[in-house]
Amino acid sequence: MNTEDIKGFFASPEQLDMADYLILDYYLECIGDIETALAHFCSEQSTAQWRRVGLDEDFRPLYAARVIHLTVEGELPELSYPVKHSETGPIHACRVTIAHPHRNFGPKLPNLLSAVCGEGAFFTPGVPVVKLLDITFPEPYLNAFDGPKFGIEGIRDILQAYDRPIFFGVVKPNIGLKPSCFAEIAYQSWLGGLDIAKDDEMLADVDWSTLEERSRELGAARMRAEKETGEPKIYLANVTDEVDRLIEQHDIAVNNGANALLINALPVGLSAVRMLAKHTKVPLIGHFPFIAAFSRLEKYGVHSRVMTKLQRLAGLDSIIMPGFGSRMMTPEEEVMDNIRECLQDFGHIRTSLPVPGGSDSALTLETVYRKVGSVDFGFVPGRGIFGHPMGPKAGAASIRQAWEAIRLGVPIEIYAQGRPELQAMIDGAATKK
Amino acid sequence: MNTEDIKGFFASPEQLDMADYLILDYYLECIGDIETALAHFCSEQSTAQWRRVGLDEDFRPLYAARVIHLTVEGELPELSYPVKHSETGPIHACRVTIAHPHRNFGPKLPNLLSAVCGEGAFFTPGVPVVKLLDITFPEPYLNAFDGPKFGIEGIRDILQAYDRPIFFGVVKPNIGLKPSCFAEIAYQSWLGGLDIAKDDEMLADVDWSTLEERSRELGAARMRAEKETGEPKIYLANVTDEVDRLIEQHDIAVNNGANALLINALPVGLSAVRMLAKHTKVPLIGHFPFIAAFSRLEKYGVHSRVMTKLQRLAGLDSIIMPGFGSRMMTPEEEVMDNIRECLQDFGHIRTSLPVPGGSDSALTLETVYRKVGSVDFGFVPGRGIFGHPMGPKAGAASIRQAWEAIRLGVPIEIYAQGRPELQAMIDGAATKK
């Protein structure tokens, strides 16, 4: 590209009608001339050849992605990660803001992903290291999406729980239990005070625990638990399956008494989530498999906040995400980013309940609560409830006791006196398997 | 876990009925005791708590993933990529083969992905750096999949082209042309000798070029070109869209004369590809957006060969992939791996035409052909045809001339004498924008 060519891929925001553009925030490592690399970066993700041969025309004013802001963070001695490339020259770390015209693809998730994380973004000459950090959507684009049908308020209404976190539990053993045994464990946990007993994200519709049978057993157990406790409860059934079975799986589970559905968003695809969200009669809750494969490294891939935002846009009423526990290998700032993405203003799109998870128990609740800074979160132990030495009812009770201690401002060591369920957790006697 | 616990996650292949297991090949960087880390790695991706509290039972014989082979490649001074973690101890690079019981999820792509690239694989204590390198499927699992409906032979039958590569071209300008102009360019390229004129992966159904209108224009242009040349041609329409519109988009495009369909596999989701493959009346050709975000780094994420294999399993008759050109930043060995994944034996699953692409032209054809080592590939220039200074007909002709030169064993510089289309490419006069 010559100097004139390059200019066509730069603009100031004042020159553009920003309602027509998504704003993309990238971290890039550029080799050689920075402006040339960035012009290619914009060209490759939009109109790679902006005129027909022999014609005097220019598609860039309407269709080009353009750099609207650039911060050169500094020169690097080498790429942050070794990547095969053929360019030579100095390497610069850059933060780049790009205005990308959404008329190029429209309000469709697969086409959006193709534009911002596709060949254009990842195969630009001179830009071997790329991380998509954020996407900002203008109002007209957001208006094409429905977002969550229930949101946090809808989930709270079902549970009639307004002034505290929502208590989830992943029934364990997660794999191998027959439905009647699985139901008995969930039932005990509801009696102990759990709001939502859930299928593990790896347990879906399998021969030895069909969704039909499991949801029938769990639906009935839920109603028994509601009668016994006088409190509404949720059975969260995992409907993750091939996309042409999702609607049918929804109908089976909901008819049998599941009153929220779990879906592994990236494995089925965000677009399938959006499809299910249009159809669903109950809240949809997303789980995070696959996301770490492209979001864990600081300077490469796609930031998890982008995925949280897109999951909310697709219609998830609640989003389970890697939380604060050390097992989750996620910087605290990133967890906080993801929680914020669920809760902050997002046009007309409802909030989504954030559920930062990973190796939680009664002993981690206060930390999570203090970090989140509000009661608008879900708390989701697995073995912290179902591995409790006194059983799942006691496991669930230990969580509620921990919450009571926090609510009353009493140290849990004090509050545990005379409360053997919480005491057992403090004693570290919980079997951790 | 104690020593006995750990043992339950190791086995020799002779102890297992391998028809019940997928074989997973991982590169892992383990911190601390290797066997403990690997037992956790297997436990987290299968039965994380293998017995109910207070019961003497063990779900591991049926449901545990197990290490069947381990090679410790050596001790590392630090992790290959900085990742937040809390373990301490020596770091070892390991190649690990795991037998994962497919009864845990069944022959369903979203559930398979959740198990092998999910929380289990990426959130194991002591294993912060993970790359899934390969999956091997036993016959009974493969039998649940149909794979490509057409495969290489089906595409060759449509084109009546058996003893040479298949010549694709990405119509450019890719974004911004109205359908009648787009059709005229494609028409010219077919006259010049192209087999398949295709939509760019970023051009789908948009206001200014609806799939309805574009496929009508292109379908008609294709038939004119077939009449004029006496050769069958393909218009490859991009139907990438929200998953609940894919079937309708297929029907519109095919009814209007598109005789193959492009789909961005990861952005719509592999499961949506499988759904479309069941329905399709024409070959399905996949493009690769998003894959580089988790496959480019040598030691983290998911290897692209896994994605090629899964795309073939999902039913793509042809797979466009990053090729040999330097712009594609892909090691030659990895390109060859992906080509092999399309062509090698895979139970009853048909072969898929590999299309290694990226900045190709008449000048790169021989290199690609020599590297692939057979005629079973597609060749997919964009600007190498549509940026040709004499126009798209000449651009397409230059590719066919280059192939004739190869076929006859004549150096292209010689063969170009008296063939201005090829000569223009050699002269480097092609506009590269």
Short mmCIF file of N, CA and C in Angstrom, two decimals, chain B residues 102-167:
data_model
loop_
_atom_site.label_atom_id
_atom_site.label_comp_id
_atom_site.label_asym_id
_atom_site.label_seq_id
_atom_site.Cartn_x
_atom_site.Cartn_y
_atom_site.Cartn_z
N HIS B 102 -16.16 -42.60 26.06
CA HIS B 102 -17.14 -41.77 25.34
C HIS B 102 -18.56 -41.99 25.84
N ARG B 103 -18.76 -42.98 26.67
CA ARG B 103 -20.09 -43.13 27.29
C ARG B 103 -20.43 -41.92 28.18
N ASN B 104 -19.42 -41.16 28.57
CA ASN B 104 -19.67 -39.99 29.42
C ASN B 104 -20.44 -38.90 28.69
N PHE B 105 -20.39 -38.90 27.33
CA PHE B 105 -21.07 -37.82 26.60
C PHE B 105 -21.73 -38.26 25.30
N GLY B 106 -21.26 -39.34 24.71
CA GLY B 106 -21.88 -39.82 23.47
C GLY B 106 -21.41 -39.07 22.24
N PRO B 107 -21.92 -39.51 21.06
CA PRO B 107 -21.44 -38.97 19.79
C PRO B 107 -22.06 -37.62 19.45
N LYS B 108 -21.77 -36.62 20.26
CA LYS B 108 -22.33 -35.28 20.12
C LYS B 108 -21.19 -34.29 20.19
N LEU B 109 -21.07 -33.44 19.18
CA LEU B 109 -19.91 -32.56 19.11
C LEU B 109 -19.82 -31.57 20.27
N PRO B 110 -20.92 -30.90 20.68
CA PRO B 110 -20.78 -29.94 21.78
C PRO B 110 -20.34 -30.61 23.09
N ASN B 111 -20.82 -31.82 23.31
CA ASN B 111 -20.49 -32.52 24.54
C ASN B 111 -19.07 -33.08 24.48
N LEU B 112 -18.66 -33.50 23.30
CA LEU B 112 -17.27 -33.90 23.10
C LEU B 112 -16.33 -32.72 23.39
N LEU B 113 -16.63 -31.56 22.80
CA LEU B 113 -15.78 -30.39 23.03
C LEU B 113 -15.75 -30.01 24.51
N SER B 114 -16.89 -30.10 25.17
CA SER B 114 -16.96 -29.75 26.60
C SER B 114 -16.05 -30.66 27.43
N ALA B 115 -15.96 -31.92 27.02
CA ALA B 115 -15.15 -32.87 27.80
C ALA B 115 -13.66 -32.69 27.54
N VAL B 116 -13.29 -32.49 26.29
CA VAL B 116 -11.85 -32.53 25.97
C VAL B 116 -11.19 -31.15 25.95
N CYS B 117 -11.99 -30.08 25.84
CA CYS B 117 -11.42 -28.70 25.86
C CYS B 117 -12.14 -27.85 26.89
N GLY B 118 -12.68 -28.46 27.91
CA GLY B 118 -13.53 -27.72 28.83
C GLY B 118 -12.84 -27.40 30.14
N GLU B 119 -13.65 -27.25 31.19
CA GLU B 119 -13.12 -26.92 32.50
C GLU B 119 -12.14 -27.98 32.97
N GLY B 120 -12.44 -29.23 32.66
CA GLY B 120 -11.55 -30.31 33.09
C GLY B 120 -10.15 -30.14 32.54
N ALA B 121 -10.07 -29.91 31.23
CA ALA B 121 -8.75 -29.85 30.59
C ALA B 121 -8.00 -28.58 30.96
N PHE B 122 -8.70 -27.46 31.07
CA PHE B 122 -7.99 -26.19 31.22
C PHE B 122 -7.92 -25.65 32.65
N PHE B 123 -8.57 -26.32 33.59
CA PHE B 123 -8.57 -25.80 34.96
C PHE B 123 -8.16 -26.86 35.98
N THR B 124 -7.15 -27.62 35.65
CA THR B 124 -6.65 -28.62 36.58
C THR B 124 -5.52 -28.01 37.42
N PRO B 125 -5.59 -28.17 38.75
CA PRO B 125 -4.51 -27.65 39.58
C PRO B 125 -3.18 -28.28 39.17
N GLY B 126 -2.19 -27.44 38.98
CA GLY B 126 -0.86 -27.95 38.61
C GLY B 126 -0.65 -28.14 37.13
N VAL B 127 -1.67 -27.81 36.31
CA VAL B 127 -1.50 -27.96 34.85
C VAL B 127 -1.96 -26.68 34.14
N PRO B 128 -1.17 -25.61 34.26
CA PRO B 128 -1.61 -24.32 33.70
C PRO B 128 -1.45 -24.20 32.19
N VAL B 129 -0.57 -24.99 31.61
CA VAL B 129 -0.30 -24.88 30.17
C VAL B 129 -0.71 -26.19 29.50
N VAL B 130 -1.65 -26.10 28.58
CA VAL B 130 -2.31 -27.26 27.99
C VAL B 130 -2.44 -27.05 26.48
N LYS B 131 -2.10 -28.04 25.71
CA LYS B 131 -2.51 -28.02 24.30
C LYS B 131 -3.05 -29.40 23.92
N LEU B 132 -4.28 -29.41 23.44
CA LEU B 132 -4.88 -30.65 22.93
C LEU B 132 -4.32 -30.85 21.53
N LEU B 133 -3.57 -31.93 21.35
CA LEU B 133 -2.86 -32.12 20.07
C LEU B 133 -3.62 -33.00 19.09
N ASP B 134 -4.37 -33.96 19.59
CA ASP B 134 -5.05 -34.87 18.66
C ASP B 134 -6.14 -35.65 19.40
N ILE B 135 -7.10 -36.11 18.64
CA ILE B 135 -8.13 -37.02 19.16
C ILE B 135 -8.21 -38.19 18.18
N THR B 136 -8.25 -39.40 18.71
CA THR B 136 -8.46 -40.57 17.85
C THR B 136 -9.76 -41.23 18.27
N PHE B 137 -10.58 -41.55 17.28
CA PHE B 137 -11.91 -42.07 17.56
C PHE B 137 -11.98 -43.56 17.23
N PRO B 138 -12.60 -44.35 18.11
CA PRO B 138 -12.78 -45.77 17.76
C PRO B 138 -13.96 -45.90 16.78
N GLU B 139 -13.94 -47.00 16.06
CA GLU B 139 -14.97 -47.28 15.04
C GLU B 139 -16.42 -47.07 15.53
N PRO B 140 -16.80 -47.59 16.70
CA PRO B 140 -18.20 -47.44 17.11
C PRO B 140 -18.61 -45.98 17.29
N TYR B 141 -17.68 -45.14 17.68
CA TYR B 141 -17.99 -43.71 17.84
C TYR B 141 -18.14 -43.07 16.46
N LEU B 142 -17.19 -43.35 15.58
CA LEU B 142 -17.25 -42.79 14.22
C LEU B 142 -18.54 -43.19 13.51
N ASN B 143 -19.00 -44.39 13.79
CA ASN B 143 -20.19 -44.90 13.08
C ASN B 143 -21.44 -44.07 13.35
N ALA B 144 -21.42 -43.29 14.41
CA ALA B 144 -22.58 -42.44 14.71
C ALA B 144 -22.59 -41.17 13.84
N PHE B 145 -21.53 -40.94 13.10
CA PHE B 145 -21.43 -39.73 12.27
C PHE B 145 -21.53 -40.09 10.79
N ASP B 146 -22.15 -39.19 10.02
CA ASP B 146 -22.26 -39.42 8.58
C ASP B 146 -21.06 -38.86 7.82
N GLY B 147 -20.46 -37.80 8.34
CA GLY B 147 -19.34 -37.17 7.63
C GLY B 147 -19.82 -36.49 6.35
N PRO B 148 -18.88 -36.19 5.44
CA PRO B 148 -19.24 -35.48 4.20
C PRO B 148 -20.21 -36.31 3.34
N LYS B 149 -21.18 -35.63 2.75
CA LYS B 149 -22.12 -36.31 1.86
C LYS B 149 -21.52 -36.51 0.48
N PHE B 150 -20.64 -35.61 0.07
CA PHE B 150 -20.08 -35.62 -1.28
C PHE B 150 -18.60 -36.00 -1.25
N GLY B 151 -17.85 -35.33 -0.43
CA GLY B 151 -16.41 -35.59 -0.36
C GLY B 151 -15.72 -35.17 -1.65
N ILE B 152 -14.44 -35.51 -1.75
CA ILE B 152 -13.67 -35.11 -2.92
C ILE B 152 -14.30 -35.67 -4.20
N GLU B 153 -14.69 -36.93 -4.18
CA GLU B 153 -15.23 -37.55 -5.39
C GLU B 153 -16.50 -36.85 -5.84
N GLY B 154 -17.33 -36.48 -4.84
CA GLY B 154 -18.58 -35.80 -5.18
C GLY B 154 -18.33 -34.44 -5.83
N ILE B 155 -17.36 -33.72 -5.33
CA ILE B 155 -17.03 -32.40 -5.91
C ILE B 155 -16.45 -32.59 -7.32
N ARG B 156 -15.59 -33.58 -7.47
CA ARG B 156 -15.02 -33.87 -8.80
C ARG B 156 -16.12 -34.27 -9.78
N ASP B 157 -17.08 -35.05 -9.31
CA ASP B 157 -18.17 -35.48 -10.21
C ASP B 157 -18.96 -34.27 -10.71
N ILE B 158 -19.24 -33.33 -9.82
CA ILE B 158 -20.00 -32.14 -10.24
C ILE B 158 -19.22 -31.38 -11.32
N LEU B 159 -17.93 -31.26 -11.11
CA LEU B 159 -17.10 -30.45 -12.02
C LEU B 159 -16.54 -31.27 -13.19
N GLN B 160 -16.72 -32.59 -13.12
CA GLN B 160 -16.13 -33.47 -14.14
C GLN B 160 -14.63 -33.17 -14.29
N ALA B 161 -13.98 -33.01 -13.16
CA ALA B 161 -12.54 -32.69 -13.15
C ALA B 161 -11.85 -33.68 -12.23
N TYR B 162 -11.06 -34.58 -12.83
CA TYR B 162 -10.55 -35.71 -12.05
C TYR B 162 -9.04 -35.75 -11.87
N ASP B 163 -8.32 -35.10 -12.74
CA ASP B 163 -6.88 -35.34 -12.72
C ASP B 163 -6.07 -34.07 -12.47
N ARG B 164 -6.70 -33.16 -11.73
CA ARG B 164 -6.01 -31.89 -11.47
C ARG B 164 -6.58 -31.27 -10.19
N PRO B 165 -5.90 -30.23 -9.66
CA PRO B 165 -6.47 -29.52 -8.51
C PRO B 165 -7.78 -28.83 -8.91
N ILE B 166 -8.56 -28.45 -7.93
CA ILE B 166 -9.81 -27.71 -8.17
C ILE B 166 -9.49 -26.23 -7.98
N PHE B 167 -9.90 -25.42 -8.95
CA PHE B 167 -9.53 -24.01 -8.95
C PHE B 167 -10.67 -23.13 -8.44
#
